[in-house]
Amino acid sequence: MDKSKTKQVFKSGFVSIVGRPNVGKSTLLNHIVGQKIAIMSNKPQTTRNKITAVHTTSEGQIIFLDTPGIHKPKSKLGDYMVSIAENTLNEVDLVLFVIDATEKRGAGDEYIIERLKQVKTPVFLVINKIDKIHPEAILPIIDDYRQQLSFKQIVPISALEGNNTQSLLAAIYNEMEEGPMYYPADQVTDHPERFIVAELIREKVLQMTREEIPHSIAVTVEEMKRGDDGKTLYIYAAIYTERDSQKGILIGKKGDMLKEIGRRARMDIERLMGDKVFLELWIKVKKDWRNQDRMLRNFGFFDEK
């Protein structure tokens, strides 16, 4: 048989990325697809929705689902975030359980492990942030987690530095079966541009604020249109918060905070869209929106039944 005429098998499948908040799931996702799809912050609960990212090669296509960090919820929004993460476990072909190599296994990890024991989906343990520990410290971590769950594979990586991420990707493709191309080869996410733009704005708020503000904001893009010159994108977005005092902090002295949030967001949006961007932001107060079904639905957190 002429092996040169053997048809190449195209593989495809769905992979869920789960883990405690702030273990580097979004960093890993962005590294794999080669651009910022999920926002990043050093604050927990940065990801609120299920972020879909697509990785396509001539050999196959993997659809990654970056889920909110699984945590003990303190609001209806928190309940939604945890349910999103847990519901993906039985809907995919493979689960990546990401842990932080610099932190000991805690109650949050144990909760996730108990959930993973109830699913039939194969699980890879991904030990992230290995660039921050001594190489000899990896083996005890592997031994500890092996005693908790039977993992299909254990892969140490640094999502930030890119260490061993190609090996992880190769292992994921090896696990997939023959399947169709679900998305065009040049598509990296199924989220509309407005969603990504709103997330980039929210990221800047997370990076520049402290204490209760990061968790109490939501961002909506009210209008996005191209100018008459065809080269400028005009974006009008609202940042919602829960209290008047938070509004004052977000605006800042003489509006400096809001201007800086807008400047940083505009730079990222221009890189993403490849266009000149005019960005106008304003602050709106909606008290206790995280516990109001109507507001959560308006912000896209609840699917219409």
PDB file of C-alpha atoms in Angstrom:
ATOM      1  CA  MET A   1       0.000   0.000   0.000  1.00  0.00           C
ATOM      2  CA  ASP A   2       1.273   3.472  -0.891  1.00  0.00           C
ATOM      3  CA  LYS A   3       1.440   5.280   2.453  1.00  0.00           C
ATOM      4  CA  SER A   4       1.749   8.633   0.704  1.00  0.00           C
ATOM      5  CA  LYS A   5      -1.849   8.265  -0.421  1.00  0.00           C
ATOM      6  CA  THR A   6      -3.166   7.498   3.069  1.00  0.00           C
ATOM      7  CA  LYS A   7      -5.747  10.077   4.019  1.00  0.00           C
ATOM      8  CA  GLN A   8      -4.740  12.195   7.016  1.00  0.00           C
ATOM      9  CA  VAL A   9      -7.195  11.930   9.880  1.00  0.00           C
ATOM     10  CA  PHE A  10      -8.628  15.291  11.006  1.00  0.00           C
ATOM     11  CA  LYS A  11      -9.293  15.287  14.744  1.00  0.00           C
ATOM     12  CA  SER A  12     -11.564  17.579  16.704  1.00  0.00           C
ATOM     13  CA  GLY A  13     -13.145  17.863  20.110  1.00  0.00           C
ATOM     14  CA  PHE A  14     -14.116  19.991  23.086  1.00  0.00           C
ATOM     15  CA  VAL A  15     -11.920  20.620  26.120  1.00  0.00           C
ATOM     16  CA  SER A  16     -13.007  22.256  29.378  1.00  0.00           C
ATOM     17  CA  ILE A  17     -10.468  24.115  31.518  1.00  0.00           C
ATOM     18  CA  VAL A  18     -11.399  24.035  35.219  1.00  0.00           C
ATOM     19  CA  GLY A  19      -9.681  24.971  38.451  1.00  0.00           C
ATOM     20  CA  ARG A  20      -9.779  27.274  41.434  1.00  0.00           C
ATOM     21  CA  PRO A  21      -9.808  31.027  40.780  1.00  0.00           C
ATOM     22  CA  ASN A  22      -6.515  32.612  39.776  1.00  0.00           C
ATOM     23  CA  VAL A  23      -4.594  29.453  38.813  1.00  0.00           C
ATOM     24  CA  GLY A  24      -3.883  30.722  35.296  1.00  0.00           C
ATOM     25  CA  LYS A  25      -6.668  29.211  33.181  1.00  0.00           C
ATOM     26  CA  SER A  26      -7.190  32.347  31.084  1.00  0.00           C
ATOM     27  CA  THR A  27      -3.445  32.826  30.624  1.00  0.00           C
ATOM     28  CA  LEU A  28      -3.209  29.283  29.281  1.00  0.00           C
ATOM     29  CA  LEU A  29      -6.140  29.809  26.933  1.00  0.00           C
ATOM     30  CA  ASN A  30      -4.733  33.040  25.518  1.00  0.00           C
ATOM     31  CA  HIS A  31      -1.323  31.438  25.012  1.00  0.00           C
ATOM     32  CA  ILE A  32      -2.791  28.506  23.097  1.00  0.00           C
ATOM     33  CA  VAL A  33      -4.799  30.630  20.646  1.00  0.00           C
ATOM     34  CA  GLY A  34      -2.088  33.266  20.329  1.00  0.00           C
ATOM     35  CA  GLN A  35      -4.150  36.317  21.292  1.00  0.00           C
ATOM     36  CA  LYS A  36      -6.169  37.703  24.181  1.00  0.00           C
ATOM     37  CA  ILE A  37      -9.603  36.092  24.277  1.00  0.00           C
ATOM     38  CA  ALA A  38     -10.065  35.779  28.035  1.00  0.00           C
ATOM     39  CA  ILE A  39      -9.191  38.672  30.325  1.00  0.00           C
ATOM     40  CA  MET A  40      -6.461  38.303  32.911  1.00  0.00           C
ATOM     41  CA  SER A  41      -6.097  39.721  36.398  1.00  0.00           C
ATOM     42  CA  ASN A  42      -4.405  38.789  39.662  1.00  0.00           C
ATOM     43  CA  LYS A  43      -7.824  38.948  41.343  1.00  0.00           C
ATOM     44  CA  PRO A  44     -10.008  35.835  41.832  1.00  0.00           C
ATOM     45  CA  GLN A  45     -13.233  35.323  39.856  1.00  0.00           C
ATOM     46  CA  THR A  46     -11.963  37.285  36.856  1.00  0.00           C
ATOM     47  CA  THR A  47     -13.708  34.985  34.363  1.00  0.00           C
ATOM     48  CA  ARG A  48     -17.503  35.123  34.755  1.00  0.00           C
ATOM     49  CA  ASN A  49     -18.730  33.484  31.565  1.00  0.00           C
ATOM     50  CA  LYS A  50     -17.770  30.364  29.671  1.00  0.00           C
ATOM     51  CA  ILE A  51     -15.144  31.652  27.223  1.00  0.00           C
ATOM     52  CA  THR A  52     -14.834  29.698  23.979  1.00  0.00           C
ATOM     53  CA  ALA A  53     -11.524  29.674  22.113  1.00  0.00           C
ATOM     54  CA  VAL A  54     -10.677  27.720  18.977  1.00  0.00           C
ATOM     55  CA  HIS A  55      -7.282  26.224  18.090  1.00  0.00           C
ATOM     56  CA  THR A  56      -6.996  24.961  14.517  1.00  0.00           C
ATOM     57  CA  THR A  57      -4.134  23.258  12.662  1.00  0.00           C
ATOM     58  CA  SER A  58      -3.950  21.047   9.575  1.00  0.00           C
ATOM     59  CA  GLU A  59      -4.238  18.058  11.926  1.00  0.00           C
ATOM     60  CA  GLY A  60      -7.361  19.118  13.789  1.00  0.00           C
ATOM     61  CA  GLN A  61      -9.391  21.612  15.759  1.00  0.00           C
ATOM     62  CA  ILE A  62      -9.821  21.893  19.516  1.00  0.00           C
ATOM     63  CA  ILE A  63     -12.549  24.049  21.058  1.00  0.00           C
ATOM     64  CA  PHE A  64     -11.476  25.152  24.529  1.00  0.00           C
ATOM     65  CA  LEU A  65     -13.970  26.274  27.172  1.00  0.00           C
ATOM     66  CA  ASP A  66     -12.399  28.475  29.838  1.00  0.00           C
ATOM     67  CA  THR A  67     -14.730  28.364  32.826  1.00  0.00           C
ATOM     68  CA  PRO A  68     -15.106  30.620  35.883  1.00  0.00           C
ATOM     69  CA  GLY A  69     -13.021  29.491  38.834  1.00  0.00           C
ATOM     70  CA  ILE A  70     -14.962  27.066  41.016  1.00  0.00           C
ATOM     71  CA  HIS A  71     -15.457  28.688  44.425  1.00  0.00           C
ATOM     72  CA  LYS A  72     -17.975  29.001  47.256  1.00  0.00           C
ATOM     73  CA  PRO A  73     -20.585  31.420  45.854  1.00  0.00           C
ATOM     74  CA  LYS A  74     -21.714  34.470  47.823  1.00  0.00           C
ATOM     75  CA  SER A  75     -24.348  35.825  45.408  1.00  0.00           C
ATOM     76  CA  LYS A  76     -26.628  34.755  42.563  1.00  0.00           C
ATOM     77  CA  LEU A  77     -23.843  35.776  40.201  1.00  0.00           C
ATOM     78  CA  GLY A  78     -21.515  33.444  42.104  1.00  0.00           C
ATOM     79  CA  ASP A  79     -24.062  30.612  41.824  1.00  0.00           C
ATOM     80  CA  TYR A  80     -24.201  31.176  38.078  1.00  0.00           C
ATOM     81  CA  MET A  81     -20.423  31.164  37.721  1.00  0.00           C
ATOM     82  CA  VAL A  82     -19.996  27.876  39.585  1.00  0.00           C
ATOM     83  CA  SER A  83     -22.865  26.184  37.712  1.00  0.00           C
ATOM     84  CA  ILE A  84     -21.306  27.200  34.376  1.00  0.00           C
ATOM     85  CA  ALA A  85     -18.006  25.577  35.361  1.00  0.00           C
ATOM     86  CA  GLU A  86     -19.572  22.377  36.697  1.00  0.00           C
ATOM     87  CA  ASN A  87     -22.025  21.908  33.832  1.00  0.00           C
ATOM     88  CA  THR A  88     -19.250  21.695  31.243  1.00  0.00           C
ATOM     89  CA  LEU A  89     -17.670  18.618  32.812  1.00  0.00           C
ATOM     90  CA  ASN A  90     -20.019  16.133  31.139  1.00  0.00           C
ATOM     91  CA  GLU A  91     -20.336  18.080  27.875  1.00  0.00           C
ATOM     92  CA  VAL A  92     -16.739  17.805  26.671  1.00  0.00           C
ATOM     93  CA  ASP A  93     -14.260  15.192  25.435  1.00  0.00           C
ATOM     94  CA  LEU A  94     -11.520  16.113  27.890  1.00  0.00           C
ATOM     95  CA  VAL A  95     -11.122  18.136  31.094  1.00  0.00           C
ATOM     96  CA  LEU A  96      -7.986  20.071  31.996  1.00  0.00           C
ATOM     97  CA  PHE A  97      -7.808  20.475  35.765  1.00  0.00           C
ATOM     98  CA  VAL A  98      -5.379  23.367  36.279  1.00  0.00           C
ATOM     99  CA  ILE A  99      -3.653  23.848  39.621  1.00  0.00           C
ATOM    100  CA  ASP A 100      -1.137  26.396  40.899  1.00  0.00           C
ATOM    101  CA  ALA A 101       2.248  24.804  41.641  1.00  0.00           C
ATOM    102  CA  THR A 102       3.019  27.497  44.209  1.00  0.00           C
ATOM    103  CA  GLU A 103       0.016  26.684  46.396  1.00  0.00           C
ATOM    104  CA  LYS A 104      -0.739  23.603  48.483  1.00  0.00           C
ATOM    105  CA  ARG A 105      -3.796  21.513  47.692  1.00  0.00           C
ATOM    106  CA  GLY A 106      -6.689  23.132  49.511  1.00  0.00           C
ATOM    107  CA  ALA A 107     -10.417  22.802  50.082  1.00  0.00           C
ATOM    108  CA  GLY A 108     -11.175  24.315  46.676  1.00  0.00           C
ATOM    109  CA  ASP A 109      -9.034  21.728  44.894  1.00  0.00           C
ATOM    110  CA  GLU A 110     -10.593  18.916  46.904  1.00  0.00           C
ATOM    111  CA  TYR A 111     -14.090  20.111  45.990  1.00  0.00           C
ATOM    112  CA  ILE A 112     -13.196  20.047  42.288  1.00  0.00           C
ATOM    113  CA  ILE A 113     -11.606  16.595  42.615  1.00  0.00           C
ATOM    114  CA  GLU A 114     -14.810  15.257  44.202  1.00  0.00           C
ATOM    115  CA  ARG A 115     -16.797  16.656  41.254  1.00  0.00           C
ATOM    116  CA  LEU A 116     -14.344  15.122  38.767  1.00  0.00           C
ATOM    117  CA  LYS A 117     -14.761  11.708  40.398  1.00  0.00           C
ATOM    118  CA  GLN A 118     -18.427  11.828  39.348  1.00  0.00           C
ATOM    119  CA  VAL A 119     -17.769  12.324  35.626  1.00  0.00           C
ATOM    120  CA  LYS A 120     -16.648   9.820  33.006  1.00  0.00           C
ATOM    121  CA  THR A 121     -14.740  12.410  30.996  1.00  0.00           C
ATOM    122  CA  PRO A 122     -10.939  11.862  30.907  1.00  0.00           C
ATOM    123  CA  VAL A 123      -9.020  14.384  33.024  1.00  0.00           C
ATOM    124  CA  PHE A 124      -5.533  15.838  32.559  1.00  0.00           C
ATOM    125  CA  LEU A 125      -3.886  17.391  35.603  1.00  0.00           C
ATOM    126  CA  VAL A 126      -2.119  20.564  34.457  1.00  0.00           C
ATOM    127  CA  ILE A 127       0.380  21.878  37.003  1.00  0.00           C
ATOM    128  CA  ASN A 128       0.795  25.550  36.127  1.00  0.00           C
ATOM    129  CA  LYS A 129       3.363  28.171  37.233  1.00  0.00           C
ATOM    130  CA  ILE A 130       6.288  25.722  37.351  1.00  0.00           C
ATOM    131  CA  ASP A 131       8.552  28.660  36.502  1.00  0.00           C
ATOM    132  CA  LYS A 132       7.997  29.880  40.063  1.00  0.00           C
ATOM    133  CA  ILE A 133       9.161  26.734  41.884  1.00  0.00           C
ATOM    134  CA  HIS A 134      12.309  24.586  42.021  1.00  0.00           C
ATOM    135  CA  PRO A 135      12.150  21.637  39.567  1.00  0.00           C
ATOM    136  CA  GLU A 136      12.548  19.149  42.428  1.00  0.00           C
ATOM    137  CA  ALA A 137       9.326  20.458  43.990  1.00  0.00           C
ATOM    138  CA  ILE A 138       7.211  19.142  41.096  1.00  0.00           C
ATOM    139  CA  LEU A 139       7.446  15.430  41.969  1.00  0.00           C
ATOM    140  CA  PRO A 140       5.835  15.757  45.445  1.00  0.00           C
ATOM    141  CA  ILE A 141       2.955  17.685  43.866  1.00  0.00           C
ATOM    142  CA  ILE A 142       2.458  14.930  41.270  1.00  0.00           C
ATOM    143  CA  ASP A 143       2.568  12.218  43.950  1.00  0.00           C
ATOM    144  CA  ASP A 144       0.059  14.093  46.115  1.00  0.00           C
ATOM    145  CA  TYR A 145      -2.513  14.555  43.349  1.00  0.00           C
ATOM    146  CA  ARG A 146      -2.071  11.012  41.999  1.00  0.00           C
ATOM    147  CA  GLN A 147      -3.372   9.749  45.328  1.00  0.00           C
ATOM    148  CA  GLN A 148      -6.534  11.850  44.952  1.00  0.00           C
ATOM    149  CA  LEU A 149      -7.643  10.938  41.421  1.00  0.00           C
ATOM    150  CA  SER A 150      -6.643   8.743  38.505  1.00  0.00           C
ATOM    151  CA  PHE A 151      -5.567  11.265  35.880  1.00  0.00           C
ATOM    152  CA  LYS A 152      -5.192  10.329  32.218  1.00  0.00           C
ATOM    153  CA  GLN A 153      -2.062  12.465  32.086  1.00  0.00           C
ATOM    154  CA  ILE A 154      -0.164  14.895  34.312  1.00  0.00           C
ATOM    155  CA  VAL A 155       1.528  17.793  32.531  1.00  0.00           C
ATOM    156  CA  PRO A 156       3.614  20.479  34.301  1.00  0.00           C
ATOM    157  CA  ILE A 157       3.609  23.821  32.432  1.00  0.00           C
ATOM    158  CA  SER A 158       4.141  27.549  32.681  1.00  0.00           C
ATOM    159  CA  ALA A 159       1.314  29.217  30.773  1.00  0.00           C
ATOM    160  CA  LEU A 160       2.955  32.616  31.233  1.00  0.00           C
ATOM    161  CA  GLU A 161       6.372  31.544  29.906  1.00  0.00           C
ATOM    162  CA  GLY A 162       5.020  28.967  27.455  1.00  0.00           C
ATOM    163  CA  ASN A 163       7.037  26.156  29.020  1.00  0.00           C
ATOM    164  CA  ASN A 164       5.799  22.704  27.930  1.00  0.00           C
ATOM    165  CA  THR A 165       2.546  24.098  26.507  1.00  0.00           C
ATOM    166  CA  GLN A 166       3.255  22.540  23.107  1.00  0.00           C
ATOM    167  CA  SER A 167       3.618  19.142  24.777  1.00  0.00           C
ATOM    168  CA  LEU A 168       0.286  19.697  26.488  1.00  0.00           C
ATOM    169  CA  LEU A 169      -1.325  20.628  23.179  1.00  0.00           C
ATOM    170  CA  ALA A 170       0.126  17.530  21.487  1.00  0.00           C
ATOM    171  CA  ALA A 171      -1.229  15.340  24.300  1.00  0.00           C
ATOM    172  CA  ILE A 172      -4.673  16.922  23.916  1.00  0.00           C
ATOM    173  CA  TYR A 173      -4.742  16.288  20.148  1.00  0.00           C
ATOM    174  CA  ASN A 174      -3.598  12.719  20.761  1.00  0.00           C
ATOM    175  CA  GLU A 175      -6.638  12.216  22.989  1.00  0.00           C
ATOM    176  CA  MET A 176      -9.099  13.465  20.364  1.00  0.00           C
ATOM    177  CA  GLU A 177     -10.881  11.267  17.825  1.00  0.00           C
ATOM    178  CA  GLU A 178     -11.624  11.911  14.166  1.00  0.00           C
ATOM    179  CA  GLY A 179     -14.163  14.686  13.784  1.00  0.00           C
ATOM    180  CA  PRO A 180     -15.343  17.679  11.745  1.00  0.00           C
ATOM    181  CA  MET A 181     -14.086  21.262  11.634  1.00  0.00           C
ATOM    182  CA  TYR A 182     -16.676  23.081  13.734  1.00  0.00           C
ATOM    183  CA  TYR A 183     -15.414  26.614  13.036  1.00  0.00           C
ATOM    184  CA  PRO A 184     -13.610  28.292  10.110  1.00  0.00           C
ATOM    185  CA  ALA A 185      -9.848  27.854  10.359  1.00  0.00           C
ATOM    186  CA  ASP A 186      -9.241  31.576  10.992  1.00  0.00           C
ATOM    187  CA  GLN A 187     -11.828  31.915  13.789  1.00  0.00           C
ATOM    188  CA  VAL A 188     -10.465  31.983  17.348  1.00  0.00           C
ATOM    189  CA  THR A 189     -13.667  32.516  19.366  1.00  0.00           C
ATOM    190  CA  ASP A 190     -17.436  32.315  18.949  1.00  0.00           C
ATOM    191  CA  HIS A 191     -18.053  35.379  21.110  1.00  0.00           C
ATOM    192  CA  PRO A 192     -19.218  38.555  19.345  1.00  0.00           C
ATOM    193  CA  GLU A 193     -16.872  41.533  19.208  1.00  0.00           C
ATOM    194  CA  ARG A 194     -19.017  43.438  21.720  1.00  0.00           C
ATOM    195  CA  PHE A 195     -18.467  40.725  24.329  1.00  0.00           C
ATOM    196  CA  ILE A 196     -14.680  40.782  23.901  1.00  0.00           C
ATOM    197  CA  VAL A 197     -14.601  44.599  23.973  1.00  0.00           C
ATOM    198  CA  ALA A 198     -16.665  44.684  27.188  1.00  0.00           C
ATOM    199  CA  GLU A 199     -14.336  42.118  28.756  1.00  0.00           C
ATOM    200  CA  LEU A 200     -11.239  44.140  27.850  1.00  0.00           C
ATOM    201  CA  ILE A 201     -12.749  47.209  29.521  1.00  0.00           C
ATOM    202  CA  ARG A 202     -13.636  45.167  32.609  1.00  0.00           C
ATOM    203  CA  GLU A 203     -10.079  43.849  32.731  1.00  0.00           C
ATOM    204  CA  LYS A 204      -8.706  47.386  33.062  1.00  0.00           C
ATOM    205  CA  VAL A 205     -11.088  48.100  35.950  1.00  0.00           C
ATOM    206  CA  LEU A 206      -9.902  44.909  37.660  1.00  0.00           C
ATOM    207  CA  GLN A 207      -6.278  45.896  37.201  1.00  0.00           C
ATOM    208  CA  MET A 208      -6.722  49.416  38.552  1.00  0.00           C
ATOM    209  CA  THR A 209      -9.091  48.972  41.500  1.00  0.00           C
ATOM    210  CA  ARG A 210      -9.020  47.182  44.834  1.00  0.00           C
ATOM    211  CA  GLU A 211     -11.203  45.659  47.541  1.00  0.00           C
ATOM    212  CA  GLU A 212     -14.892  45.302  46.701  1.00  0.00           C
ATOM    213  CA  ILE A 213     -14.977  47.160  43.388  1.00  0.00           C
ATOM    214  CA  PRO A 214     -13.637  44.418  41.055  1.00  0.00           C
ATOM    215  CA  HIS A 215     -16.454  42.026  41.953  1.00  0.00           C
ATOM    216  CA  SER A 216     -19.223  44.621  41.847  1.00  0.00           C
ATOM    217  CA  ILE A 217     -18.809  45.851  38.278  1.00  0.00           C
ATOM    218  CA  ALA A 218     -20.256  44.801  34.947  1.00  0.00           C
ATOM    219  CA  VAL A 219     -19.610  46.327  31.527  1.00  0.00           C
ATOM    220  CA  THR A 220     -21.976  46.628  28.581  1.00  0.00           C
ATOM    221  CA  VAL A 221     -21.208  48.001  25.134  1.00  0.00           C
ATOM    222  CA  GLU A 222     -24.163  50.249  24.366  1.00  0.00           C
ATOM    223  CA  GLU A 223     -23.129  51.120  20.815  1.00  0.00           C
ATOM    224  CA  MET A 224     -20.338  50.161  18.447  1.00  0.00           C
ATOM    225  CA  LYS A 225     -20.231  51.638  14.973  1.00  0.00           C
ATOM    226  CA  ARG A 226     -17.742  52.503  12.263  1.00  0.00           C
ATOM    227  CA  GLY A 227     -17.207  56.138  11.325  1.00  0.00           C
ATOM    228  CA  ASP A 228     -17.796  57.664   7.910  1.00  0.00           C
ATOM    229  CA  ASP A 229     -14.086  57.379   7.118  1.00  0.00           C
ATOM    230  CA  GLY A 230     -14.346  53.595   7.492  1.00  0.00           C
ATOM    231  CA  LYS A 231     -11.172  53.569   9.615  1.00  0.00           C
ATOM    232  CA  THR A 232     -12.395  54.663  13.052  1.00  0.00           C
ATOM    233  CA  LEU A 233     -14.462  52.501  15.387  1.00  0.00           C
ATOM    234  CA  TYR A 234     -16.698  54.425  17.797  1.00  0.00           C
ATOM    235  CA  ILE A 235     -17.498  52.530  21.005  1.00  0.00           C
ATOM    236  CA  TYR A 236     -19.806  53.734  23.774  1.00  0.00           C
ATOM    237  CA  ALA A 237     -19.773  51.556  26.898  1.00  0.00           C
ATOM    238  CA  ALA A 238     -21.243  51.676  30.409  1.00  0.00           C
ATOM    239  CA  ILE A 239     -19.558  50.431  33.559  1.00  0.00           C
ATOM    240  CA  TYR A 240     -22.157  49.353  36.124  1.00  0.00           C
ATOM    241  CA  THR A 241     -21.409  49.287  39.823  1.00  0.00           C
ATOM    242  CA  GLU A 242     -23.481  48.825  42.978  1.00  0.00           C
ATOM    243  CA  ARG A 243     -22.895  51.967  45.049  1.00  0.00           C
ATOM    244  CA  ASP A 244     -22.452  55.701  44.559  1.00  0.00           C
ATOM    245  CA  SER A 245     -19.191  55.555  46.527  1.00  0.00           C
ATOM    246  CA  GLN A 246     -17.828  53.031  44.021  1.00  0.00           C
ATOM    247  CA  LYS A 247     -18.861  55.317  41.180  1.00  0.00           C
ATOM    248  CA  GLY A 248     -16.780  58.091  42.713  1.00  0.00           C
ATOM    249  CA  ILE A 249     -13.737  55.844  42.971  1.00  0.00           C
ATOM    250  CA  LEU A 250     -14.082  54.706  39.353  1.00  0.00           C
ATOM    251  CA  ILE A 251     -14.350  58.283  38.115  1.00  0.00           C
ATOM    252  CA  GLY A 252     -11.432  59.403  40.259  1.00  0.00           C
ATOM    253  CA  LYS A 253     -10.088  62.863  40.979  1.00  0.00           C
ATOM    254  CA  LYS A 254     -10.982  65.133  38.056  1.00  0.00           C
ATOM    255  CA  GLY A 255     -11.983  62.002  36.125  1.00  0.00           C
ATOM    256  CA  ASP A 256      -8.404  60.678  36.047  1.00  0.00           C
ATOM    257  CA  MET A 257      -9.258  57.062  36.928  1.00  0.00           C
ATOM    258  CA  LEU A 258     -11.927  56.726  34.247  1.00  0.00           C
ATOM    259  CA  LYS A 259      -9.661  58.357  31.664  1.00  0.00           C
ATOM    260  CA  GLU A 260      -6.844  55.900  32.429  1.00  0.00           C
ATOM    261  CA  ILE A 261      -9.206  52.912  32.290  1.00  0.00           C
ATOM    262  CA  GLY A 262     -10.388  54.151  28.904  1.00  0.00           C
ATOM    263  CA  ARG A 263      -6.859  54.774  27.624  1.00  0.00           C
ATOM    264  CA  ARG A 264      -5.641  51.275  28.528  1.00  0.00           C
ATOM    265  CA  ALA A 265      -8.782  49.608  27.170  1.00  0.00           C
ATOM    266  CA  ARG A 266      -8.600  51.563  23.921  1.00  0.00           C
ATOM    267  CA  MET A 267      -5.022  50.388  23.306  1.00  0.00           C
ATOM    268  CA  ASP A 268      -6.014  46.735  23.739  1.00  0.00           C
ATOM    269  CA  ILE A 269      -9.133  47.117  21.585  1.00  0.00           C
ATOM    270  CA  GLU A 270      -7.098  48.743  18.807  1.00  0.00           C
ATOM    271  CA  ARG A 271      -4.653  45.819  18.897  1.00  0.00           C
ATOM    272  CA  LEU A 272      -7.543  43.363  18.739  1.00  0.00           C
ATOM    273  CA  MET A 273      -9.564  45.112  16.014  1.00  0.00           C
ATOM    274  CA  GLY A 274      -6.742  46.569  13.952  1.00  0.00           C
ATOM    275  CA  ASP A 275      -8.569  49.913  13.764  1.00  0.00           C
ATOM    276  CA  LYS A 276      -8.353  53.338  15.338  1.00  0.00           C
ATOM    277  CA  VAL A 277     -10.794  53.405  18.258  1.00  0.00           C
ATOM    278  CA  PHE A 278     -12.758  56.218  19.870  1.00  0.00           C
ATOM    279  CA  LEU A 279     -13.910  54.948  23.270  1.00  0.00           C
ATOM    280  CA  GLU A 280     -16.349  56.747  25.557  1.00  0.00           C
ATOM    281  CA  LEU A 281     -17.099  55.347  29.010  1.00  0.00           C
ATOM    282  CA  TRP A 282     -19.585  56.333  31.682  1.00  0.00           C
ATOM    283  CA  ILE A 283     -20.551  54.936  35.076  1.00  0.00           C
ATOM    284  CA  LYS A 284     -24.026  53.745  36.100  1.00  0.00           C
ATOM    285  CA  VAL A 285     -25.154  52.618  39.564  1.00  0.00           C
ATOM    286  CA  LYS A 286     -27.459  49.594  39.916  1.00  0.00           C
ATOM    287  CA  LYS A 287     -27.706  48.657  43.567  1.00  0.00           C
ATOM    288  CA  ASP A 288     -27.130  44.971  44.407  1.00  0.00           C
ATOM    289  CA  TRP A 289     -27.266  43.943  40.729  1.00  0.00           C
ATOM    290  CA  ARG A 290     -25.400  40.690  41.444  1.00  0.00           C
ATOM    291  CA  ASN A 291     -28.481  39.330  43.233  1.00  0.00           C
ATOM    292  CA  GLN A 292     -31.116  40.507  40.747  1.00  0.00           C
ATOM    293  CA  ASP A 293     -32.199  37.982  38.128  1.00  0.00           C
ATOM    294  CA  ARG A 294     -33.338  40.691  35.710  1.00  0.00           C
ATOM    295  CA  MET A 295     -30.014  42.533  35.841  1.00  0.00           C
ATOM    296  CA  LEU A 296     -28.005  39.326  35.568  1.00  0.00           C
ATOM    297  CA  ARG A 297     -30.047  38.385  32.500  1.00  0.00           C
ATOM    298  CA  ASN A 298     -29.550  41.838  30.991  1.00  0.00           C
ATOM    299  CA  PHE A 299     -25.804  41.453  31.458  1.00  0.00           C
ATOM    300  CA  GLY A 300     -25.868  38.083  29.682  1.00  0.00           C
ATOM    301  CA  PHE A 301     -25.298  35.829  32.676  1.00  0.00           C
ATOM    302  CA  PHE A 302     -28.549  33.867  32.411  1.00  0.00           C
ATOM    303  CA  ASP A 303     -29.662  32.139  29.225  1.00  0.00           C
ATOM    304  CA  GLU A 304     -33.266  32.657  28.279  1.00  0.00           C
ATOM    305  CA  LYS A 305     -35.285  29.493  28.925  1.00  0.00           C
TER     306      LYS A 305
END
